[in-house]
CSV table of C-alpha atoms in Angstrom, one decimal:
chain,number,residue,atom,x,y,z
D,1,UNK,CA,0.0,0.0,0.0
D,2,UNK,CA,1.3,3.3,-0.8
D,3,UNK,CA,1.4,6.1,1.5
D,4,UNK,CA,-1.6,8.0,0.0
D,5,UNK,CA,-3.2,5.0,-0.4
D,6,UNK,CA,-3.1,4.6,3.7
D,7,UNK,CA,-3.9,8.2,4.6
D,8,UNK,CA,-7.1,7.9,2.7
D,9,UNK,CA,-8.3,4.2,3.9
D,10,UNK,CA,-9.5,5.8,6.8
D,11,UNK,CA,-10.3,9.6,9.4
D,12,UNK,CA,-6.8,10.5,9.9
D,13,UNK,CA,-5.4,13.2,11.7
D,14,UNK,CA,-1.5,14.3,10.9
D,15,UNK,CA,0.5,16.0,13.2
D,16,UNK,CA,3.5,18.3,11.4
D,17,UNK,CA,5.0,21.9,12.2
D,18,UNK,CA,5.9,21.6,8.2
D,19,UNK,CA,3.6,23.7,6.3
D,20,UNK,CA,5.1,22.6,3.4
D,21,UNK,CA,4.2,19.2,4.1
D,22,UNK,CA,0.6,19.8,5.3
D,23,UNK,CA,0.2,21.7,2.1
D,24,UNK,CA,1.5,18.7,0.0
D,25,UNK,CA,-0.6,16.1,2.1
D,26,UNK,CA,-3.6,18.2,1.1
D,27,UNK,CA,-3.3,18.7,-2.2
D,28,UNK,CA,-1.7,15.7,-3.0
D,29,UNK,CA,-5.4,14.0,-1.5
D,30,UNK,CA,-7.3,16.0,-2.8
D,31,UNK,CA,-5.5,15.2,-6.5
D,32,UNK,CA,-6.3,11.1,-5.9
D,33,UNK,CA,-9.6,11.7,-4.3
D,34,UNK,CA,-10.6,13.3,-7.5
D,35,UNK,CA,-8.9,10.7,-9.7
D,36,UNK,CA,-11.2,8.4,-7.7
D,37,UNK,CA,-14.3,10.4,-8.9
D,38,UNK,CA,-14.9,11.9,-5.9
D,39,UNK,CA,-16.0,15.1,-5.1
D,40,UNK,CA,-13.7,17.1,-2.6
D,41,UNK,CA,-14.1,19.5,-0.1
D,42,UNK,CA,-11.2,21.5,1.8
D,43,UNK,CA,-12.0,23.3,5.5
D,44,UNK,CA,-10.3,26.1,5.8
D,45,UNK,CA,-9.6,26.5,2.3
D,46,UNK,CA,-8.7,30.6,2.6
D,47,UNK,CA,-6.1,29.2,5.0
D,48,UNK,CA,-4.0,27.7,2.2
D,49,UNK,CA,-1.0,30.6,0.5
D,50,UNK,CA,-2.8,30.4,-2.7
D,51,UNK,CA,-0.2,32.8,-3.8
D,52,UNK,CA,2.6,30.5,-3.7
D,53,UNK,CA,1.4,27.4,-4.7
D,54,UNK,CA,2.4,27.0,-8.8
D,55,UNK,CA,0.9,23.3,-9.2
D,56,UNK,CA,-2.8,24.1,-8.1
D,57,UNK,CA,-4.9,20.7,-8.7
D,58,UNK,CA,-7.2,21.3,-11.9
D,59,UNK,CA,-10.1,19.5,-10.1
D,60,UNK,CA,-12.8,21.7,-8.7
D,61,UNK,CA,-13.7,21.9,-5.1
D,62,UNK,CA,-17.2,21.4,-3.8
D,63,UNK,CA,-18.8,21.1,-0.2
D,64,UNK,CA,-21.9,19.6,-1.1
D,65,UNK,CA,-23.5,16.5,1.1
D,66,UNK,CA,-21.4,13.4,0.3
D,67,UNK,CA,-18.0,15.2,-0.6
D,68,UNK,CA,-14.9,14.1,0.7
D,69,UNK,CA,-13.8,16.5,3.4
D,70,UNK,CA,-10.0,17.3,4.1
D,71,UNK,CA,-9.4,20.0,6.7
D,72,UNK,CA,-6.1,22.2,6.5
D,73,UNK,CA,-4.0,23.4,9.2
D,74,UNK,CA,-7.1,22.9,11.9
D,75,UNK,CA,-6.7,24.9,15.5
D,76,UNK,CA,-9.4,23.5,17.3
D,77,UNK,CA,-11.6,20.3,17.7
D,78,UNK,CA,-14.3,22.7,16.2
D,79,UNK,CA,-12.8,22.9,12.4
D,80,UNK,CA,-13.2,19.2,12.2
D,81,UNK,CA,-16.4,17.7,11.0
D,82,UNK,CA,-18.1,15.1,12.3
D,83,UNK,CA,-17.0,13.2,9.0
D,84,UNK,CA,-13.7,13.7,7.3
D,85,UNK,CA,-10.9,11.9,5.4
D,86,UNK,CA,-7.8,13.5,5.9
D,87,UNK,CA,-6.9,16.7,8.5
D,88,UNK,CA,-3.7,18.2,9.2
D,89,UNK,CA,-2.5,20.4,12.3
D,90,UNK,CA,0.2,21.5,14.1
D,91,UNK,CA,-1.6,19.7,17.3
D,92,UNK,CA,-3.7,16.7,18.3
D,93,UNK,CA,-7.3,18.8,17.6
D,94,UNK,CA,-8.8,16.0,18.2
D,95,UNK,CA,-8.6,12.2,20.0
D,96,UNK,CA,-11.0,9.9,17.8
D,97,UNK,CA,-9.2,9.5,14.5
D,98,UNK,CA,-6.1,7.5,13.6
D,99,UNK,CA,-3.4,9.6,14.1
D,100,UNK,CA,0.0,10.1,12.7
D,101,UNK,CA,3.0,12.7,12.9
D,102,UNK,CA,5.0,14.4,9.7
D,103,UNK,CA,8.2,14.8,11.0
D,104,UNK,CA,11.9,15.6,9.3
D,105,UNK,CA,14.9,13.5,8.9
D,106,UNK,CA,16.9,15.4,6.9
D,107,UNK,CA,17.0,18.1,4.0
D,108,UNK,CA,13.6,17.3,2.0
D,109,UNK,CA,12.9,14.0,3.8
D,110,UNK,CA,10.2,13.8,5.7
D,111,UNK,CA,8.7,10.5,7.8
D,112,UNK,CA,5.2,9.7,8.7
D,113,UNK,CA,4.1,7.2,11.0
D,114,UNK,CA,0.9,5.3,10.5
D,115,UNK,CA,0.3,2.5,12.9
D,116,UNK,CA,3.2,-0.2,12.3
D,117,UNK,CA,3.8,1.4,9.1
D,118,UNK,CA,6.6,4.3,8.7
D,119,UNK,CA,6.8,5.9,5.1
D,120,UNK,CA,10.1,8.1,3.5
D,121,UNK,CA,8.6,11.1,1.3
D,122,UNK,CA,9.9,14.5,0.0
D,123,UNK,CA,8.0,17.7,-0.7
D,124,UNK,CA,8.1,18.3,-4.5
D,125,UNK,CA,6.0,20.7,-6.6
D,126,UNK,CA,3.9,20.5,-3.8
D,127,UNK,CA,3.2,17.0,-3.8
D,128,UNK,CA,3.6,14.1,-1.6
D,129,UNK,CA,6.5,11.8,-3.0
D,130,UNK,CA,7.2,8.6,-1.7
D,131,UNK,CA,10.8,7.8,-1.3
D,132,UNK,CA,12.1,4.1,-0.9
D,133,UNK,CA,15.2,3.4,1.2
D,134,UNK,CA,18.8,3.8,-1.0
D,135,UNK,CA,20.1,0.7,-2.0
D,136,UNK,CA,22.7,0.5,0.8
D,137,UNK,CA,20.3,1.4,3.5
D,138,UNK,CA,18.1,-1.8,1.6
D,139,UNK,CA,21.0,-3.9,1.9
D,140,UNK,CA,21.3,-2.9,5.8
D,141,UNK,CA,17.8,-4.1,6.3
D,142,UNK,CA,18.1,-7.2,4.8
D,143,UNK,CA,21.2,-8.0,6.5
D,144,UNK,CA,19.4,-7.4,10.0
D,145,UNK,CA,16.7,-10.0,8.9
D,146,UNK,CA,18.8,-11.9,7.6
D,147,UNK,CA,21.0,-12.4,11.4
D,148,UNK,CA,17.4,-12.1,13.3
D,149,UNK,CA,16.6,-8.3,13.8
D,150,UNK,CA,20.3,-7.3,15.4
D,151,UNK,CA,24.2,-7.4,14.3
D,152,UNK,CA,27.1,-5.0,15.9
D,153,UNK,CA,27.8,-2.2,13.8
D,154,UNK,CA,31.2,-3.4,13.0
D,155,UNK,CA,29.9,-6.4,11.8
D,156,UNK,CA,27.2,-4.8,9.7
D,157,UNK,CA,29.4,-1.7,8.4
D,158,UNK,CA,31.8,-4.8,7.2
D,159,UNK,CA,29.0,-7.2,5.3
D,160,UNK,CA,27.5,-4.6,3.9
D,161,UNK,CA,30.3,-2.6,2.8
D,162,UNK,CA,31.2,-6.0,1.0
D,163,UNK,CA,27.7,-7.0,-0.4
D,164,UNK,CA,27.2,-3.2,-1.9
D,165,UNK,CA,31.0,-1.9,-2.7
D,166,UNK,CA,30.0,0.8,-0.5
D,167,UNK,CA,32.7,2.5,1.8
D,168,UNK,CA,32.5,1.9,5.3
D,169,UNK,CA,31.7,5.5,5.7
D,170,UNK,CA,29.1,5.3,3.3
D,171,UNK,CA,27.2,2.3,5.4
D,172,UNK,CA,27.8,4.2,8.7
D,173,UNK,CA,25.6,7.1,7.2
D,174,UNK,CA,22.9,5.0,5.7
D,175,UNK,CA,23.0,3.5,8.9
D,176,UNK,CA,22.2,7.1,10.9
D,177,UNK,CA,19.7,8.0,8.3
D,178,UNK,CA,17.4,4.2,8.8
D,179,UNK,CA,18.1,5.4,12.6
D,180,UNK,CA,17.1,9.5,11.9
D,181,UNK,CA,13.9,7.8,10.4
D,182,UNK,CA,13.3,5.7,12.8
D,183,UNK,CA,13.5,2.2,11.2
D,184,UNK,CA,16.7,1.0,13.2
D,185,UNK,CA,18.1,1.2,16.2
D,186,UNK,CA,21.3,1.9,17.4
D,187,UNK,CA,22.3,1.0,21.0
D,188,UNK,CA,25.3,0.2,22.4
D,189,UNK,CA,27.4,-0.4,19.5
D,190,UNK,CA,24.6,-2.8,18.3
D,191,UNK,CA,22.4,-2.0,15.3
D,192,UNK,CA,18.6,-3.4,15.6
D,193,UNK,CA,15.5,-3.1,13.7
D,194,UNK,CA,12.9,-1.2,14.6
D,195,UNK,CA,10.3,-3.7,15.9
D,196,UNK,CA,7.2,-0.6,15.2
D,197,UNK,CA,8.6,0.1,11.7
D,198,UNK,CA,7.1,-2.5,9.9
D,199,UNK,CA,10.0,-3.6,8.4
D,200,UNK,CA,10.8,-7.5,10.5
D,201,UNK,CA,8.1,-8.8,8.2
D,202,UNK,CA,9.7,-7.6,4.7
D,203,UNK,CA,7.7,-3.9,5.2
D,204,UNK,CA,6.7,-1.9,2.2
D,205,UNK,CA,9.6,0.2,2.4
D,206,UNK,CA,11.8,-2.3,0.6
C-alpha cells in the first residue's frame, strides 16, 4: 500500500509543524480523491497561500453533502467535521481518528508514521513523494533479517560494505539516516530493527 493510499483508507489526523508538508498532504489528496471520482471539499480553504502554490490541482472543489472532506491546518476540535478523510494540524485537535505525525529527517525527507507502518517522502512541486530506502540502506535491512533483527555495527558496516561496494563511511551514514527515520536502532554499539517500523516482516519500504 502506498502512502496516499493509507492516509485515505481511513479519518486520519496528521501532526506536522511543516507547512510545506501539510500543504502537499492536502493537495496531494485531494488530487487522488478526484482521480477516484470523488467530489472534494477543503475546510479552511482561505487558509491555504494560494499565492505561492504553482501546481494548483485542476479538479474543482465542492462542499456539497457526500464530498470528501480534508481539513487544512485545523486549531481546534471545532474545524473538524463530524465526518472527514484527511486533517492536518500542528496539534492533536482531536482524540478519535487515527493519528500520525510528519516529521523531518533530513533536508527534503520527511517520515510519517501510520500504525506499524513508517513511510520516507519529499515535498516536490507541492506533492507528496514517496521515497524508498537507498540501495545500501536496503542492503542494511536485509542484513538485519537476515541475522534475526540485530548485528554489531562493526559487523554490519563490514557485510554490507562488501555486499554493496559501498565505503565503510558510506554504510555508517545509511546506517544514521534508517536510525534518523526511525527504522533502526542503534544502542550500544549494536544496530537493531525497529520492531514498530514494519519492516521485521519484509515492510513496504523495501
Amino acid at each position: 500500500m502506498t502512502l496516499i493510499d493509507d492516509l485515505l483508507s481511513e479519518p486520519t489526523l496528521v501532526r506536522t509543524y511543516y507547512n510545506s508538508v501539510s500543504i502537499a498532504l492536502i493537495l496531494t489528496a485531494w488530487e487522488e480523491l478526484a482521480k477516484r471520482g470523488k467530489k472534494v471539499c477543503i475546510v479552511n480553504v482561505e487558509k491555504v497561500p494560494w499565492q505561492y502554490i504553482t501546481n494548483r490541482p485542476k479538479a474543482e472543489l465542492s462542499c456539497e453533502e457526500g464530498a470528501e472532506v480534508l481539513v487544512y491546518n485545523a486549531e481546534r476540535a471545532q474545524d473538524v467535521p463530524l465526518k472527514f478523510r484527511l486533517v492536518t494540524s500542528v496539534k492533536r485537535v482531536i482524540e478519535d481518528a487515527r493519528y500520525g505525525v510528519a516529521e523531518k529527517v533530513e533536508g527534503n525527507l520527511f517520515r510519517l508514521q501510520l500504525g506499524d507502518e513508517i513511510y520516507l517522502f519529499r515535498v516536490v512541486n507541492e506533492r507528496v513523494v514517496e521515497e524508498g530506502i537507498p540501495k545500501v540502506g536496503k542492503s542494511i535491512v536485509e542484513v538485519l533479517q537476515e541475522y534475526g533483527g540485530s548485528l554489531p555495527m562493526k559487523d554490519v558496516v563490514l557485510i554490507v560494505s562488501g555486499k554493496t561496494r559501498a565505503s565503510r563511511e558510506e554504510v555508517r551514514q545509511a546506517i544514521a539516516l534508517l536510525k534518523n527515520a526511525g527504522l533502526v536502532e542503534v544502542e550500544e554499539g549494536v544496530v537493531s530493527l525497529n520492531k514498530n517500523s514494519g519492516l521485521k516482516g519484509q515492510g513496504h519500504l523495501l
